[in-house]
Structures are given as C-alpha cells and as structure tokens.
XYZ file of C-alpha atoms in Angstrom:
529
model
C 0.000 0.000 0.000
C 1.168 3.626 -1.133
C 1.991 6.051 2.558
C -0.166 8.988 1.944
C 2.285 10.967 0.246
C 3.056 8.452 -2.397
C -0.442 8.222 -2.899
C -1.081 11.572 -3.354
C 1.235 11.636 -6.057
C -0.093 9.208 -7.554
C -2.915 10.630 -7.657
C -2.167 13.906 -8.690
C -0.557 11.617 -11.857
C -3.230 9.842 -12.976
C -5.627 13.279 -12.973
C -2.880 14.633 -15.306
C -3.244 12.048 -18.047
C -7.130 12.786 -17.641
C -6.579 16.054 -18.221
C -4.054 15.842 -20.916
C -7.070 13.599 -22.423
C -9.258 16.557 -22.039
C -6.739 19.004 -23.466
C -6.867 17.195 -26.727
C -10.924 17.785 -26.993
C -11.928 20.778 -29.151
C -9.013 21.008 -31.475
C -10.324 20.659 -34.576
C -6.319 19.285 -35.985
C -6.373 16.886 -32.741
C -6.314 13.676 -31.376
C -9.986 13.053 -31.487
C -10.439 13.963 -34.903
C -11.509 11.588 -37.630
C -11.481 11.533 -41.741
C -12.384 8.685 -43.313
C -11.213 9.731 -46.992
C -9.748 13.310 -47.663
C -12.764 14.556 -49.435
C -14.653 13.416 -46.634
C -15.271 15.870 -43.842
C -13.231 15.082 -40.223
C -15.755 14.249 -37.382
C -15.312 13.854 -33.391
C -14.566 10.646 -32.314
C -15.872 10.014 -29.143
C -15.500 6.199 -29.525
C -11.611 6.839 -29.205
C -11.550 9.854 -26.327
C -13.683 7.539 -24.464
C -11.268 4.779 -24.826
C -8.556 6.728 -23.369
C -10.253 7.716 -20.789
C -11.052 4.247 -19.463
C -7.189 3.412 -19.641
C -7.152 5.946 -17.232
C -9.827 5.038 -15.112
C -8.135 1.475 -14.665
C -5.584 3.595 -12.445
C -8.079 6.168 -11.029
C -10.850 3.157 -9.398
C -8.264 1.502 -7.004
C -7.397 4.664 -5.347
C -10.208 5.885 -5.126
C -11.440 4.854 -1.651
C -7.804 5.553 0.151
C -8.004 9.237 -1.669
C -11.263 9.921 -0.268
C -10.677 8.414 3.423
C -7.547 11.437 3.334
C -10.240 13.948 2.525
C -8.199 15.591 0.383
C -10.786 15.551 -2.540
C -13.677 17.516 -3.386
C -16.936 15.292 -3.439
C -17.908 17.391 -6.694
C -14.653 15.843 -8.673
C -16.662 13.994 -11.112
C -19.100 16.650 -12.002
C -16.476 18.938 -12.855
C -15.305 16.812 -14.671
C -17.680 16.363 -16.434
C -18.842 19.844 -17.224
C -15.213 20.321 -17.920
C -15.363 17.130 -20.769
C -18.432 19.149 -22.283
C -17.190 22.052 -22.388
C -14.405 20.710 -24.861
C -16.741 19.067 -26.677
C -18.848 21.768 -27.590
C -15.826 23.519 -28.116
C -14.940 22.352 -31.681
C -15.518 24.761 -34.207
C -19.551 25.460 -35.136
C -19.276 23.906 -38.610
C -18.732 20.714 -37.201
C -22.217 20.803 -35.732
C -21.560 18.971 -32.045
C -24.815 19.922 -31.314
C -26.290 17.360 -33.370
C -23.587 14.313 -32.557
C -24.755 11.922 -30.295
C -23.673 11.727 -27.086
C -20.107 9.427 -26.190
C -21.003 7.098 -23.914
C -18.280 6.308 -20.999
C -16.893 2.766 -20.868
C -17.191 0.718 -17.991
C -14.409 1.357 -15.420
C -14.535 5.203 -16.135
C -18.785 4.925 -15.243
C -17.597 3.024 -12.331
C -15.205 5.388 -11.019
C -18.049 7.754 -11.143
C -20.832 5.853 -9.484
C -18.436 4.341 -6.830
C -17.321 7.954 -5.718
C -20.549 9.296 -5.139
C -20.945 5.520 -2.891
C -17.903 6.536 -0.682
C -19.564 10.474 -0.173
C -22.796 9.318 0.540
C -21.879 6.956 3.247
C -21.002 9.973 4.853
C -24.490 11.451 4.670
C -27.891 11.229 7.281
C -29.990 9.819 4.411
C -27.060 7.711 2.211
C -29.284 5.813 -0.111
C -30.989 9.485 -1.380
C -27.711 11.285 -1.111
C -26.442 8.330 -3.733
C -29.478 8.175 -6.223
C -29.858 11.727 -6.300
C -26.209 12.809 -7.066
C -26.052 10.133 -9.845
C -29.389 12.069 -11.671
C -27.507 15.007 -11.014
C -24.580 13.636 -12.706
C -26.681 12.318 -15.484
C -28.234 16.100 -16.051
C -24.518 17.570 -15.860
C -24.053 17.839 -19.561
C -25.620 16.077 -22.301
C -22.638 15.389 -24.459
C -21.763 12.854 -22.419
C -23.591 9.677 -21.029
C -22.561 6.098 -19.374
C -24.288 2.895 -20.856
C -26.796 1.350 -19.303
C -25.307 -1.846 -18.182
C -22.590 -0.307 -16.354
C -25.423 1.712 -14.172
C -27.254 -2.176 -13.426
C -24.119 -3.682 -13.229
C -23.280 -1.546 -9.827
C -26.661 -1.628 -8.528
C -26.626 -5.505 -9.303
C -23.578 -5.917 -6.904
C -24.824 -4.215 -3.780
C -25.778 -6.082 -0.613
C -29.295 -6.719 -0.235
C -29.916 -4.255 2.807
C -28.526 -1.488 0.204
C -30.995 -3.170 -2.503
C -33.745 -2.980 -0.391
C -32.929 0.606 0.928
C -32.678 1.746 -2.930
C -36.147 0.004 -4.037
C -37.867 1.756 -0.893
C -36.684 5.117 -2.278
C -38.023 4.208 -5.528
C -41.066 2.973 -4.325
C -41.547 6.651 -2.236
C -40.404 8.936 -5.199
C -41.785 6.539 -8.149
C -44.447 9.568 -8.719
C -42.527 12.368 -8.774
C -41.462 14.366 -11.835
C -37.614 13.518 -11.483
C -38.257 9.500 -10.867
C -41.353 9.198 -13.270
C -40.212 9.142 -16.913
C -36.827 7.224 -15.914
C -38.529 4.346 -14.016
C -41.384 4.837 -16.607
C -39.427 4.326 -19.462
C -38.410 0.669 -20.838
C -34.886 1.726 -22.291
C -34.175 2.987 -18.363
C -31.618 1.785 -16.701
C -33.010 3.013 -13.729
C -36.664 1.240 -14.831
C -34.430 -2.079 -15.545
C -33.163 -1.531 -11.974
C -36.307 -0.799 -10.039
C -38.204 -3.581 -12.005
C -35.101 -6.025 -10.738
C -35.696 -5.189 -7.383
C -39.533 -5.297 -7.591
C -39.298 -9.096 -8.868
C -37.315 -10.173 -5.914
C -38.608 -8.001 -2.850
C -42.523 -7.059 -3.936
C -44.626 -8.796 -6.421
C -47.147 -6.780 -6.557
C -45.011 -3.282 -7.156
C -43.333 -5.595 -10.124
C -46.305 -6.482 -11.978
C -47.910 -2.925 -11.618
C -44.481 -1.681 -13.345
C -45.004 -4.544 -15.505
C -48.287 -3.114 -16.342
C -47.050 0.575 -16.597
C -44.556 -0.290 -18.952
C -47.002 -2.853 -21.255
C -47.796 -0.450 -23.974
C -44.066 0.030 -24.754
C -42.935 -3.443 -24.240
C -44.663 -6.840 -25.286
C -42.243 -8.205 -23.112
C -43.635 -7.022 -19.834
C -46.725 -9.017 -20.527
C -45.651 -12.355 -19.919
C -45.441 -11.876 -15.907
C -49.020 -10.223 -15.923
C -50.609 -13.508 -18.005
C -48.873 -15.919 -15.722
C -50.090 -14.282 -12.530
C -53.606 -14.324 -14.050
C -53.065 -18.175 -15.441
C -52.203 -18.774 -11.746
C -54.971 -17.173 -10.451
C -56.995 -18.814 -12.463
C -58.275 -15.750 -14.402
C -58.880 -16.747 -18.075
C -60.917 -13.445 -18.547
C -57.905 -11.300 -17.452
C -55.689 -13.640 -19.323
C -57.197 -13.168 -22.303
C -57.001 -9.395 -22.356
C -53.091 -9.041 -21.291
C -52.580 -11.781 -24.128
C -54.710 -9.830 -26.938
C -52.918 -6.812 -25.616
C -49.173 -8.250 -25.384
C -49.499 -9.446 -28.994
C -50.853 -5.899 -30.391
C -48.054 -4.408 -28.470
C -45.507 -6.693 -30.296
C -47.271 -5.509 -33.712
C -46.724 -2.432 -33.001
C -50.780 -1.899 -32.373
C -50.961 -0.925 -28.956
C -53.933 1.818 -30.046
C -57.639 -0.109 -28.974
C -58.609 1.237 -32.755
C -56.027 -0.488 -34.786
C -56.066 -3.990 -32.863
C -55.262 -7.157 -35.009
C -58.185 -9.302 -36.348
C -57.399 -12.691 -35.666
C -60.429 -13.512 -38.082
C -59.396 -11.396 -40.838
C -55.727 -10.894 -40.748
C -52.794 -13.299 -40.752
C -50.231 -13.129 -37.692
C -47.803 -13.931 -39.633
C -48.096 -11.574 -42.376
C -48.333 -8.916 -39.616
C -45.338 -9.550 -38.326
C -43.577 -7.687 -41.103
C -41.140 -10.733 -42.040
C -39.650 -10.926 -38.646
C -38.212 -13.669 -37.569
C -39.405 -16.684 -35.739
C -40.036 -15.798 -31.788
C -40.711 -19.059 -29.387
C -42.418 -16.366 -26.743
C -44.229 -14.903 -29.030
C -45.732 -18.398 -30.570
C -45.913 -19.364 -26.264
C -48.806 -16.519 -26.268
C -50.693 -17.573 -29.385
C -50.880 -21.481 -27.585
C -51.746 -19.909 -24.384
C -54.489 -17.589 -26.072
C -55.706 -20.443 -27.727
C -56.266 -22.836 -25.024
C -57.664 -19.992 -22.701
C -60.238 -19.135 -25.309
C -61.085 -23.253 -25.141
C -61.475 -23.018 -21.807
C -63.944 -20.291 -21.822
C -65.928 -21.812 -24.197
C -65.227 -20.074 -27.452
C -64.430 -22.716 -30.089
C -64.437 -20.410 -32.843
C -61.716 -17.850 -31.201
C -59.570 -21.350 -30.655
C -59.776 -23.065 -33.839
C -58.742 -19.705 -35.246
C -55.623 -19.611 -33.191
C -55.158 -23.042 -33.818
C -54.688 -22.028 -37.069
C -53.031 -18.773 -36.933
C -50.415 -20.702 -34.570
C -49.901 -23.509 -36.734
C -48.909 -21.185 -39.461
C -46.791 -18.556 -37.475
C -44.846 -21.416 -36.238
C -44.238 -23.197 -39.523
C -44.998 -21.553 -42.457
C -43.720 -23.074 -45.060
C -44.567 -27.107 -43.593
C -47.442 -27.122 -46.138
C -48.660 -30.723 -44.849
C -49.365 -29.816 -41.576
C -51.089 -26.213 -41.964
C -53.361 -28.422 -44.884
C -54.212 -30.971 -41.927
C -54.704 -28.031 -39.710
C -56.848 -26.127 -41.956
C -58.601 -29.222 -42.912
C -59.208 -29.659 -39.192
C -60.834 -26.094 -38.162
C -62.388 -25.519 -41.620
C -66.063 -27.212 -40.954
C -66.183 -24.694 -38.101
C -64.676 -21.680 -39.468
C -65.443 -21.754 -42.915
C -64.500 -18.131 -44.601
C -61.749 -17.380 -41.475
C -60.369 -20.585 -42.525
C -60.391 -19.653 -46.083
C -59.608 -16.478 -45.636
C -56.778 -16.774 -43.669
C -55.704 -19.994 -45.752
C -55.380 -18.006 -48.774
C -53.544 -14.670 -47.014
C -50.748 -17.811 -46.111
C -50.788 -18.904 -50.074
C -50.279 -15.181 -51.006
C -47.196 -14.729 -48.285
C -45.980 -17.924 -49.513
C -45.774 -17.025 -52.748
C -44.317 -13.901 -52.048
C -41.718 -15.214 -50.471
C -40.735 -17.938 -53.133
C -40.340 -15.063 -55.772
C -36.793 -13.794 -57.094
C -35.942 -11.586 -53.597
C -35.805 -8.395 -55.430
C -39.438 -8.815 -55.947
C -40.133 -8.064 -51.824
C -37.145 -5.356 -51.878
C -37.880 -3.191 -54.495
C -40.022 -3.148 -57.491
C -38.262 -3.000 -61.052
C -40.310 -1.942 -64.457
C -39.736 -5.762 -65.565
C -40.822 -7.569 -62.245
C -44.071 -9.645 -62.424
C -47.134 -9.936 -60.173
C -46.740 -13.225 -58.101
C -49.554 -14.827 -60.049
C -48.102 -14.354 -63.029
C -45.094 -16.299 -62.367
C -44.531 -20.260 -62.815
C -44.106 -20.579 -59.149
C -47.534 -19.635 -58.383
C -48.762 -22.387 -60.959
C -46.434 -24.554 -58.366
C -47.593 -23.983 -55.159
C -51.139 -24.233 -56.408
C -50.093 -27.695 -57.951
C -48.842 -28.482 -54.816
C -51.524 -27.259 -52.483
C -54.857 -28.179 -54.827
C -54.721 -31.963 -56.653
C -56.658 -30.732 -59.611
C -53.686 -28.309 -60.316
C -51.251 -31.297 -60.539
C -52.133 -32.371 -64.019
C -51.629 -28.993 -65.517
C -48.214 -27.877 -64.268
C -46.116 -29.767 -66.243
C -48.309 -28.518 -69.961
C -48.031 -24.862 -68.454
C -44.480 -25.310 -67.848
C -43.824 -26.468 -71.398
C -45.694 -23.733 -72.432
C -44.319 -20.976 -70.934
C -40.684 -21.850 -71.858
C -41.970 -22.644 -75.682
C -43.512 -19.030 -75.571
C -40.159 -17.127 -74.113
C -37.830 -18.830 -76.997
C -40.392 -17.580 -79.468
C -40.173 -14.157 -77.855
C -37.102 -12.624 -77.121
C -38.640 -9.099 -75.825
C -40.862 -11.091 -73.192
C -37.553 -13.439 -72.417
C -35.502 -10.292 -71.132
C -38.033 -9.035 -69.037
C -38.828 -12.701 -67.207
C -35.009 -13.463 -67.668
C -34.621 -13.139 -63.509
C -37.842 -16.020 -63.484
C -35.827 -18.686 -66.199
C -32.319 -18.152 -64.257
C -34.596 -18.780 -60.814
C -35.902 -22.126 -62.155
C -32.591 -22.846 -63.772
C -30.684 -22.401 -60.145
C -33.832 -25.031 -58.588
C -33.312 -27.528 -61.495
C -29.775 -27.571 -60.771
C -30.310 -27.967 -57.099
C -32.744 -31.301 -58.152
C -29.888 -32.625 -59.970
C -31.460 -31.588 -63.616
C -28.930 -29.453 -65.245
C -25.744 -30.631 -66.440
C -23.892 -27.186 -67.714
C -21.709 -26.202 -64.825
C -19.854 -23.369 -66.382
C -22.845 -21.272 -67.673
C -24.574 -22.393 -64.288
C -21.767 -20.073 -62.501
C -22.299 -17.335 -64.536
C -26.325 -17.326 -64.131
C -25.604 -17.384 -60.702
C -22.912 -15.182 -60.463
C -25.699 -12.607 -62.214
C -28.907 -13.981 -60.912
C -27.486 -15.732 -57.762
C -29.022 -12.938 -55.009
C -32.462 -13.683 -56.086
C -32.697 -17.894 -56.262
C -34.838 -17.236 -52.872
C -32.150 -19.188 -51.013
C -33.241 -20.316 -47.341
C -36.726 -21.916 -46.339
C -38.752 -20.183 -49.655
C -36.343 -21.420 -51.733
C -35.895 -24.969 -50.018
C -39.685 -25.231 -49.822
C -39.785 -24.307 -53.880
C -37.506 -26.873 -54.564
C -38.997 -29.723 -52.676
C -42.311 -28.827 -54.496
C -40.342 -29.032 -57.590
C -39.573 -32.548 -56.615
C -42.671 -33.875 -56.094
C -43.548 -33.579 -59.993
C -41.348 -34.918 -63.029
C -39.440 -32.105 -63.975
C -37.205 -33.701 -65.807
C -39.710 -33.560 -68.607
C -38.883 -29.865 -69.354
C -35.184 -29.865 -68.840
C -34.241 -30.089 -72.771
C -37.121 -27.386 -72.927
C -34.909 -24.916 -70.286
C -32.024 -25.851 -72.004
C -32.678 -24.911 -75.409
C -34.087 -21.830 -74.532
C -31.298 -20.408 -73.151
C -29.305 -21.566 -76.150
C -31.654 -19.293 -78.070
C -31.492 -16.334 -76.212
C -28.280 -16.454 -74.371
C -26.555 -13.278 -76.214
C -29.188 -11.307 -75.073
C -27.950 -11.338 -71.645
C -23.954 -11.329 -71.855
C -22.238 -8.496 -70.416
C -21.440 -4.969 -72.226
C -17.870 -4.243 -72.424
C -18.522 -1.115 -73.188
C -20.354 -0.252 -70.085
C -17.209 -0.961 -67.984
C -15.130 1.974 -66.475
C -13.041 0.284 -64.191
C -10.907 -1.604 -66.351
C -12.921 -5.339 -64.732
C -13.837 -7.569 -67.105
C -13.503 -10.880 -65.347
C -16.731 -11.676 -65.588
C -17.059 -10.884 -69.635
C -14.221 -13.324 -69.662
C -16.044 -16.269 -67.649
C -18.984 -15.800 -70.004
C -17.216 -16.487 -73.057
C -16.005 -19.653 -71.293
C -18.854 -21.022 -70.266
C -20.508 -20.025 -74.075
C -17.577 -22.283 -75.273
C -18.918 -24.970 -73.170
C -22.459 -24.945 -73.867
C -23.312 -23.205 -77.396
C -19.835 -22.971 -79.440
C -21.688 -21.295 -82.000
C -23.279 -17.986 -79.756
C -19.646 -18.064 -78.054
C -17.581 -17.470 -81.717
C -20.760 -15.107 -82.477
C -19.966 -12.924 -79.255
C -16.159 -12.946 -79.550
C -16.148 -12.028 -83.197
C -18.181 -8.824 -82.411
C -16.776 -7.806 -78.871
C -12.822 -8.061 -81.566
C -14.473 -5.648 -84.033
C -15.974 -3.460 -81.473
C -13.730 -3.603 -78.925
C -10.370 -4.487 -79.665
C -8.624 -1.411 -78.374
C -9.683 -2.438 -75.068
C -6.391 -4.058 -73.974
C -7.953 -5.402 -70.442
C -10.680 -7.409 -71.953
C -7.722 -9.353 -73.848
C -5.996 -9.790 -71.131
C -8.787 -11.093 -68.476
C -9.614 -13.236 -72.158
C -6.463 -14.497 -72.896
C-alpha cells in the first residue's frame, strides 16, 4: 500500500493524463479527430476519447477509496469533470455541428469510477441511499454530451448487498411519482426502470407487476409476468385481455382502434417478415387454449390455425391438416386466412428483389410459374396442368425474345432449382447465371420449400425445354464491355467460357463482335487471354 504521500502523487498523476485527455478535446487538428477519406469531412470521435479515458480510469478506481478516506478531494470531482469534458466538446468549431452528434457514452471502469465515488460520499451522509441516487441524476443532467451505458449503471446496482438493494427500491417505491423519478422508471430503455423492475421481482410482487403493467404499452415483453399471474390465479378473462394486448403491443398496435383481427388478418403476415419468436408463438398457444377453456371454439380453432402457421410456415402438410381440421367450423376465417398464407408464400418464393424493391420488368406473383407450383402443390386438380403450363411458358419465351428479357430473372430462378434437383448438367454457364442472378434464387426456407415442391412432380420432362431456350437467347444477356469503367472484365471473360462450353456457335458469335468493337480495349484481352 502507497503512505499517503506516495499516494497523493499518484494521484495527482493519474488526474494529469485525464486532463491531458481533455486538453486534446476541441481542437479541430487533434487527437480526437476523424477523416475517413480526404474529401470526406473530419468528425469527433468520441468512440476513441472515451477509450482513453477508461485506460485511465483502470488507475483512477483503485485509489479511489484511500483518496477519499484522506479527505483531500472535493466530493464534486466527477461533475467537474464532467462539465469540464463538455465544455471541450462543444468547443470544436460550429461547422462541425456537435450539437447534433450523439452523445459518447463512458466505458465501464470510467462509469464506475463515477458511481463508486458518489458511494464513498454518501456513506457519509444522514440519508445515504438518497444522497447516492440523487447525485447520480444530477450527474446524469450535468451535460448532455456525455452519457454512461446502461449496463454499467445495473451492473453496480446488481452488486450491492441486499440491505442497500432494499434501501434503494424503498426510495423508488416513495419517489416513483414524482417528476424527477417518473419518466426514468417509466421508461423501458431505463436503466433506472431495468433496476427498479429487478428489485420489484425479488422483494414485492405486486409493485413488479404494476411496473409490468405501466410499462405494457411500450414493451410486449412485460406481458408475460401479468398472463402468468392471471393463469395462476386462475383468471382466463384477465388472461385473455393481457394476451390480446401483449401481442398488439408486439405488432406495433398498442392503439384499442387499430387492434389485429385474428379472423381477418394473418399473424404472420403482420409480423412484417420478422423472424421466428418461441415467446411470441408461447402466447398464441396460451391464447388459444384460454379461449377453449372459456368456451369459445371459434376464437380457438382460429388460433389453432393462426399458430400452426406462425410457427411453420412453409410445412405445407401440416397447416393443410390443420386447416382441414378447423375448416367445418370456421369456414370463410379458414379460407380467408388460408389463402392470405398462399399469397405470403408465394411472395416469399419469388426472385428476392421482388419483396425489396419493385423494377419496371418484375411480375405480379400470379403471373409467375411458381404460383402455378404452389397451387399444384396445395390443390390436386392443379397437378395435371403444371407440367403442360411449364412447357408452355418456356416454348412461348424462346419464341419471344422481348418477353424473355423481361422474365429473364424467373428462367435463371428455375434454372438455379433444377440444378439444385440434380437436372442441369452445364456447370460453367450455371456459374455465370448465378454469379448474375445468384441474389435472387430465394435461397433459405422459400427457396428450399420451392424446390422440394419441384420434386414432387417430373421435372425432368422440361429440362431439354430450359435448355434450349437459353441456347436461343443467351446473347441477349452477356455483359457490355462497353459499359465498364473500371478496367474489370472478369466476368465478360467467364462468359465467353462457359458459351464455349455450352453453345460454341453464340460463343464465336460474341467474340467475333466484342474483336471488331472492342479491340482497343487491352484489359478485356488480357482477363480473355
């Protein structure tokens, strides 16, 4: 251990780094300046001044209990230092426009430093636990370019003794009304409402599920504990209501007026193509069986359903036994919700640009061969007719090349499934269809799901129809040399190799009129060779 002398100049050391740190803040040519690329304007970076700092707060946090047992510190150090950090923030010139950068956020030891001086002054105090909470909100309010992380504040509340727990949650529990303690333990993205709600869970059960309740209409989350308690109690009315409400929270309809229709409206396709949730598909079961339980068979089967499909959406056998199942009850729900699934379905098996954006060429899903597949696969009537339409549709691109180019993203999709199945033998010109159409073969469950419904019928029968029409219209789709500035032309040059491969005659055809046209172009040659 340092004698007091030592450890005052140690001390005195480790403040001068800080404020050699702080020195650097508000020079516009200086340390905590960023460019990315010259013509790029230079920008504060408080990622790396924050970094610094906590090198220096690794030194600062072990002395800071002997420093303040010597009283030789003023209990206001970290507020002016704060104010002080601001101040050389907002310092940098007014074209760089601080006022509109987002706060730096201290890293963890540096937060610590903070929180655990304020711990050693209020000890000190008559009231301790208010002396504490209320110097760290002042701390909070000293200057807004500059805030700690959350985790860091719940982190040093988390490792408290109990008695100091408890003695914090009664504070909040006295003050949770007032203007300074309402929005922060009102607000889900608190740390102080992650704290208080903490405490509530382990010391009062009823204070936690009231918070639980305040904080509903912000966070589905927060409705789990207030179903359970009513499940326990035995309370499917009250259940049903926190479960109708926790799911219109999660879909972003917490407003009475724009609730979701179970009847008329597919969870799923309100979910906005988020992904999979277990908790979330937890409430739909538990909704379902409570509406069982109170007697409303039409409200279950219509969960049933809507669960069935949330949870697998593209397991076509079992949402057809489902549906199959509910449909003498529900009739048009059924229906109607059956054929909202089709629709997302087939959404989702188109090229992805189709869901992303919406080129002049793209197609309406029911336009496209893989809506004459999932209805094949879905209706048996259909079955018979999609290998004709499939024939069809091929024999009608080669005879047009105008309506080829603009369903060319559609024939490289099918060509990418067939060679998946095993039904295309033309590796080289396979790479370069996927190398231009390879985003948008709807890889993942649409695209496994449009293969294995591929499978079930003989495709194999319009291979040498694929096949042929890309021999006729292959030119139309090889890459412009002239439209390249950067000197690239590896792919122009993969092209011609797989042309060589599968149509000799459209490859000499291309490389006689890319020599006449653009034979000065010495880096096409040489990616050629």
């Amino acid at each position: 251990m340092y004698s007091n002398e030592k450890l005052e100049q140690k001390w005195k050391a480790v403040w001068a780094q800080w404020n050699d740190i702080i020195n650097e803040v508000g020079d516009e040519d200086g340390e905590y300046i960023s460019q990315e690329e010259d013509w790029e304007p230079p920008y504060f970076d408080g990622e790396e001044l924050t970094a610094d700092l906590e090198t220096v707060a690794l030194d600062i946090f072990p002395l800071l209990e002997p420093i303040y047992a010597l009283g030789i510190e003023d209990e206001n150090l970290f507020f002016n230092a704060l104010e002080e950090l601001g101040d050389a923030i907002r310092s940098y010139p007014e074209w760089m426009g601080m006022e509109y950068v987002d706060p730096c956020y201290l890293e963890r030891q540096t937060s610590h430093c903070m929180f655990q001086w304020l711990y050693l002054c209020a000890k000190d105090d008559a009231q301790p636990t208010a002396f504490l909470l209320e110097s760290l909100v002042a701390l909070e309010d000293v200057t807004p370019q500059v805030n700690w992380h959350n985790d860091s504040l719940i982190e040093f509340f988390d490792k408290q003794t109990e008695a100091m727990q408890r003695a914090v949650f009664a504070y909040f529990q006295q003050n949770h009304e007032t203007t300074e303690w309402q929005s922060r333990l009102n607000s889900k993205y608190n740390a102080w409402s992650l704290i208080y709600q903490n405490y509530a869970k382990r010391f009062d059960k009823v204070s936690h599920l009231q918070h639980c309740r305040q904080l509903l209409k912000q966070d589905w989350t927060q409705g789990r504990p207030l179903i359970d308690a009513a499940l326990a109690q035995g309370n499917d009315t009250e259940a049903e209501k926190l479960l109708q409400q926790t799911l219109n929270v999660y879909l972003g309809r917490a407003d009475k007026s724009t609730s979701w229709q179970k009847e008329k409206v597919l969870f799923l396709e309100q979910t906005g193509y988020r992904e999979y949730i277990p908790a979330i598909y937890d409430l739909l079961v538990d909704w379902q069986k409570v509406t069982k339980r109170l007697g409303k068979s039409k409200d279950s089967q219509t969960l049933q359903l809507q669960t069935c499909i949330y949870q697998q959406p593209y397991d076509i056998a079992a949402i057809k036994v489902t549906y199959q199942a509910v449909h003498s009850t529900l009739g048009n729900i059924a229906e109607t919700l059956f054929k909202q699934w089709q629709t997302y379905l087939l959404v989702e098996m188109q090229p992805q640009h189709y869901r992303f954006s919406t080129p002049s060429n793209h197609l309406e899903p029911e336009q496209t061969w893989s809506f004459q597949l999932l209805s094949a696969a879905l209706e048996a009537d259909k079955v018979s007719v999609f290998i004709p339409y499939m024939r069809n549709w091929l024999q009608t691109l080669q005879d047009n090349a105008q309506k080829f180019q603009q369903e060319t993203t559609y024939v490289a999709l099918l060509t990418i499934d067939m060679a998946n199945l095993g039904f295309w033998n033309h590796t080289e010109l396979l790479k370069v269809i996927q190398m231009r159409y390879g985003d948008y073969d709807g890889s993942g469950k649409a695209g496994t799901l449009r293969r294995q419904c591929l499978a079930q019928f003989q495709v194999e029968q319009f291979q040498e129809d694929l096949e042929q029409l890309w021999r006729v219209h292959i030119l139309l789709i090889a890459p412009n040399p002239g439209a390249v500035t950067n000197g690239r032309y590896s792919e122009h040059a993969q092209w011609l190799h797989a042309l060589k491969t599968f149509e000799p005659a459209a490859h000499d055809k291309l490389l006689s009129t890319w020599k006449n046209q653009y034979k000065n172009r010495r880096n096409l040659w040489k990616a050629i060779g």
